[in-house]
PDB file of C-alpha atoms and ligand atoms in Angstrom:
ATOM      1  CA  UNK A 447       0.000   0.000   0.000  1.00 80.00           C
ATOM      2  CA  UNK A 448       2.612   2.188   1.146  1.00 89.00           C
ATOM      3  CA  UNK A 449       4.857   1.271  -1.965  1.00 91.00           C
ATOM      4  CA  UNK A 450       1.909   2.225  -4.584  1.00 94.00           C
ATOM      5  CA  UNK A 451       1.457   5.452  -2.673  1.00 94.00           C
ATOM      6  CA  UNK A 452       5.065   6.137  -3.010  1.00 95.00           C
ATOM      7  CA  UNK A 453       4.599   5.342  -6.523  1.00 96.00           C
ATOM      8  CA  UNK A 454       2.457   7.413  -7.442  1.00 96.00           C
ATOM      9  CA  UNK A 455       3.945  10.262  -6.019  1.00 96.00           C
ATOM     10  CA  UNK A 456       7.039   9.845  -8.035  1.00 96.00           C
ATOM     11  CA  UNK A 457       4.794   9.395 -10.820  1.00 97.00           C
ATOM     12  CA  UNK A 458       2.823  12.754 -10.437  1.00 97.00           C
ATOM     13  CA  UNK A 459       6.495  14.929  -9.516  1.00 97.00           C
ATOM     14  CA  UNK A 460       8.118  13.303 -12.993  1.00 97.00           C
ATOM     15  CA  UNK A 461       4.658  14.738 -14.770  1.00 97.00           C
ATOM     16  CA  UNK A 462       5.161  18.116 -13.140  1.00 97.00           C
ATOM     17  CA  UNK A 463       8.647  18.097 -13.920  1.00 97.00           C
ATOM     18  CA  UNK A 464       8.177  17.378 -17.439  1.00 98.00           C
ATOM     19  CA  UNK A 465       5.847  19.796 -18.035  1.00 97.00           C
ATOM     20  CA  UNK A 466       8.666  22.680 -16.210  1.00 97.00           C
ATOM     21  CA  UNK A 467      11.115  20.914 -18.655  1.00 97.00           C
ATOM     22  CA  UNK A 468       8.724  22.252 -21.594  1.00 96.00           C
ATOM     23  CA  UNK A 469       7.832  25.728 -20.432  1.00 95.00           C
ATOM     24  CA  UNK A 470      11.567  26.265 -19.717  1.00 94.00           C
ATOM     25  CA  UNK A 471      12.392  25.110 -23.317  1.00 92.00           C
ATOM     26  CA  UNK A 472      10.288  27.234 -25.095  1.00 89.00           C
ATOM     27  CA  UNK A 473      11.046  30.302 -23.415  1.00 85.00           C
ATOM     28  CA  UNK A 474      14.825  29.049 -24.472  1.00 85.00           C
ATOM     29  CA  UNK A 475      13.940  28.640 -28.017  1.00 82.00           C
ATOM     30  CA  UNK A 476      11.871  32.024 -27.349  1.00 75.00           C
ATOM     31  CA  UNK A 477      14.972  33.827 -26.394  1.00 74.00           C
ATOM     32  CA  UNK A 478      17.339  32.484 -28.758  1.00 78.00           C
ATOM     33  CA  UNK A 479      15.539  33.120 -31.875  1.00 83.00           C
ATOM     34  CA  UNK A 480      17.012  36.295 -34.084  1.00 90.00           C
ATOM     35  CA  UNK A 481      14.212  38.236 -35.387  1.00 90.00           C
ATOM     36  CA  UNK A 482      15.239  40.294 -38.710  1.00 93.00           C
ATOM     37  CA  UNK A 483      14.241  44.015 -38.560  1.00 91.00           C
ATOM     38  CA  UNK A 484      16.057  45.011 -41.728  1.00 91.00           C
ATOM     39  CA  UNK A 485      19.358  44.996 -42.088  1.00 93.00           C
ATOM     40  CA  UNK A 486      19.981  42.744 -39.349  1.00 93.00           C
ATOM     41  CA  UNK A 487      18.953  40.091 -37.294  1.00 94.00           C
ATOM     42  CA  UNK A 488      18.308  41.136 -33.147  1.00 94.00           C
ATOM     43  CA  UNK A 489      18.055  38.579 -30.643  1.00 90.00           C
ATOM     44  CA  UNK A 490      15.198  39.001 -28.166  1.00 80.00           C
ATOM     45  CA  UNK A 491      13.127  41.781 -28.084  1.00 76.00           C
ATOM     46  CA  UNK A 492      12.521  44.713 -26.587  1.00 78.00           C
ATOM     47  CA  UNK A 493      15.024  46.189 -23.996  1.00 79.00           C
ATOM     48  CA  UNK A 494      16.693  43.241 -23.038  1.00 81.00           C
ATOM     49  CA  UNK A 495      17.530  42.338 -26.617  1.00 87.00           C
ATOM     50  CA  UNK A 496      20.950  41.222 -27.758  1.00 91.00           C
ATOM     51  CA  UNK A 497      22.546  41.907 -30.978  1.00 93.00           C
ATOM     52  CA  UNK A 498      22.626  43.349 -33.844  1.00 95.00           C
ATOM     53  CA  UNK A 499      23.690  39.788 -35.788  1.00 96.00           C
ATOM     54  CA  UNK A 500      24.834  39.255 -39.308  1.00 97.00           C
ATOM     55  CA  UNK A 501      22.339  39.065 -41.914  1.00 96.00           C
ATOM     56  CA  UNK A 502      24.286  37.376 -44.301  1.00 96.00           C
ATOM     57  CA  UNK A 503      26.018  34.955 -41.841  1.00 96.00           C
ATOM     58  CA  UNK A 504      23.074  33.848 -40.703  1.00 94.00           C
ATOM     59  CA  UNK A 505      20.539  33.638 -43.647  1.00 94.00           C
ATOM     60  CA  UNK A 506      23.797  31.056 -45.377  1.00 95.00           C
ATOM     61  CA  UNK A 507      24.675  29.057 -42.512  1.00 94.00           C
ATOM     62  CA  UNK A 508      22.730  29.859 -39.654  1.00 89.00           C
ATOM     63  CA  UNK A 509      25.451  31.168 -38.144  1.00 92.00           C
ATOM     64  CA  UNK A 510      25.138  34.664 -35.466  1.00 93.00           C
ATOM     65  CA  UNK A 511      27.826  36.453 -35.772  1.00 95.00           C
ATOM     66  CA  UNK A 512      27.691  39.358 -33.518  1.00 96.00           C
ATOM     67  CA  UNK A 513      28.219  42.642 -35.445  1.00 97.00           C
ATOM     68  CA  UNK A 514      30.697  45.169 -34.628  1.00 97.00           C
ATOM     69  CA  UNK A 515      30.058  49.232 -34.673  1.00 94.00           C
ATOM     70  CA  UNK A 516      32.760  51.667 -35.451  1.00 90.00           C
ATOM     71  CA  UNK A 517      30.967  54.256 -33.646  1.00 89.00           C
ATOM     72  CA  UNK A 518      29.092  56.021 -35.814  1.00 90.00           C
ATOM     73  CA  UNK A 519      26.261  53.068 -36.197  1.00 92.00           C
ATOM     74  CA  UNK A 520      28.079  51.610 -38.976  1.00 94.00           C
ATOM     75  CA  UNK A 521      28.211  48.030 -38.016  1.00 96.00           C
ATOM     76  CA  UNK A 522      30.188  44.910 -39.476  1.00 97.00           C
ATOM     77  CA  UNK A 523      30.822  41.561 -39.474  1.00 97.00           C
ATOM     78  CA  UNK A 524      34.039  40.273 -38.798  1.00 97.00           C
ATOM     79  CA  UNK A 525      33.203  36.539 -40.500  1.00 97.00           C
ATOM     80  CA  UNK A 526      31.967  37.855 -44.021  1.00 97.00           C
ATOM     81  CA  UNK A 527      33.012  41.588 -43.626  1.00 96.00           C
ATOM     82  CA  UNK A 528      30.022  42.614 -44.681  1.00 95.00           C
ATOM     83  CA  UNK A 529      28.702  46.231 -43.702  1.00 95.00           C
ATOM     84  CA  UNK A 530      25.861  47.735 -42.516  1.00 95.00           C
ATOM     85  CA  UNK A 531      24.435  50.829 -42.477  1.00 93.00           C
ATOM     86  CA  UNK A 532      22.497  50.824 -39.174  1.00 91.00           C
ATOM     87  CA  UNK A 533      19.227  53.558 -38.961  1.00 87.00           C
ATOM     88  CA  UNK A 534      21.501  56.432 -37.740  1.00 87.00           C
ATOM     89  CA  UNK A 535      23.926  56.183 -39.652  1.00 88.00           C
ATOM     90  CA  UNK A 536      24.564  59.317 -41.699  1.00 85.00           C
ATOM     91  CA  UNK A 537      26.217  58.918 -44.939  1.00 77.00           C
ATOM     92  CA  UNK A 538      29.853  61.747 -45.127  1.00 70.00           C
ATOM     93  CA  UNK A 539      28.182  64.774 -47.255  1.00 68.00           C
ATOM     94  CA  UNK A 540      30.142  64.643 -50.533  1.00 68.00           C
ATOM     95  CA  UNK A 541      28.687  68.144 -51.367  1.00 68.00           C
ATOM     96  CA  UNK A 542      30.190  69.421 -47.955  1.00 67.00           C
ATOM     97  CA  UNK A 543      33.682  67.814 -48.641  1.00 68.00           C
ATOM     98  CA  UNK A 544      34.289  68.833 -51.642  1.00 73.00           C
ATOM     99  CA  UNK A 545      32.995  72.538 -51.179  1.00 73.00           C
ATOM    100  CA  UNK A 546      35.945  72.319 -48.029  1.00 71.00           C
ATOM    101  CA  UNK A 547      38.120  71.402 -50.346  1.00 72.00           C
ATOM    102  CA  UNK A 548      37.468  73.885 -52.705  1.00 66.00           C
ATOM    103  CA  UNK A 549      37.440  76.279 -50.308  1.00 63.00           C
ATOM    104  CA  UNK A 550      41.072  74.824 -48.998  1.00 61.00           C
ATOM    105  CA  UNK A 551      42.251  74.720 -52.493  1.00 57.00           C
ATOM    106  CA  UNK A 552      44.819  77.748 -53.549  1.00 61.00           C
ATOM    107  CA  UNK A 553      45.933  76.658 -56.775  1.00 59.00           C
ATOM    108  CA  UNK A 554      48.501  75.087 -58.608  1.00 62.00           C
TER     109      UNK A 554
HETATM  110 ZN1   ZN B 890      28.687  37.977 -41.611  1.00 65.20          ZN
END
């Protein structure tokens, strides 16, 4: 009597621990899928995200490269080297340069 009581028990615990084996899983899978948001992939979202990752690395062979900024929200990757423009990144005024340049310039 005692034994199938005991039985039970362990039986009921290895259900509820099953089912905490699944919930933690998903939120893992959750977590550690990289959402694109153009051009690259973020892990995560909101605040607590993590990233940005390489498009390219990852869209070819599901690799996540983390990307690297230079400071001026021009990021890139140090696998592929490719580079991307993030959304405040301001592309050098060739209309200003040159016009300093000009402006610099005293003749031959
Ligand atoms: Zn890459």
């Amino acid at each position: 009597m005692e034994l199938r009581e005991a039985a039970l028990e362990l039986q009921e615990e290895n259900l509820e621990l099953k089912e905490k084996v699944r919930a933690l899983e998903k939120a893992l899978s959750e977590k550690s899928k990289l959402v694109y948001e153009a051009p690259f992939y973020w892990k995560g979202n909101g605040s607590e995200r993590d990233g940005p990752f390489c498009q390219q690395c990852y869209d070819s062979s599901e690799k996540q490269i983390r990307l690297q900024d230079n400071g001026e929200d021009y990021w890139t990757c140090r696998t592929c080297k490719q580079g991307y423009p993030g959304p405040n990144y301001r592309e050098a005024d060739l209309g200003e340069i040159a016009r300093n340049l000009n402006g610099d310039f005293k003749g031959w």
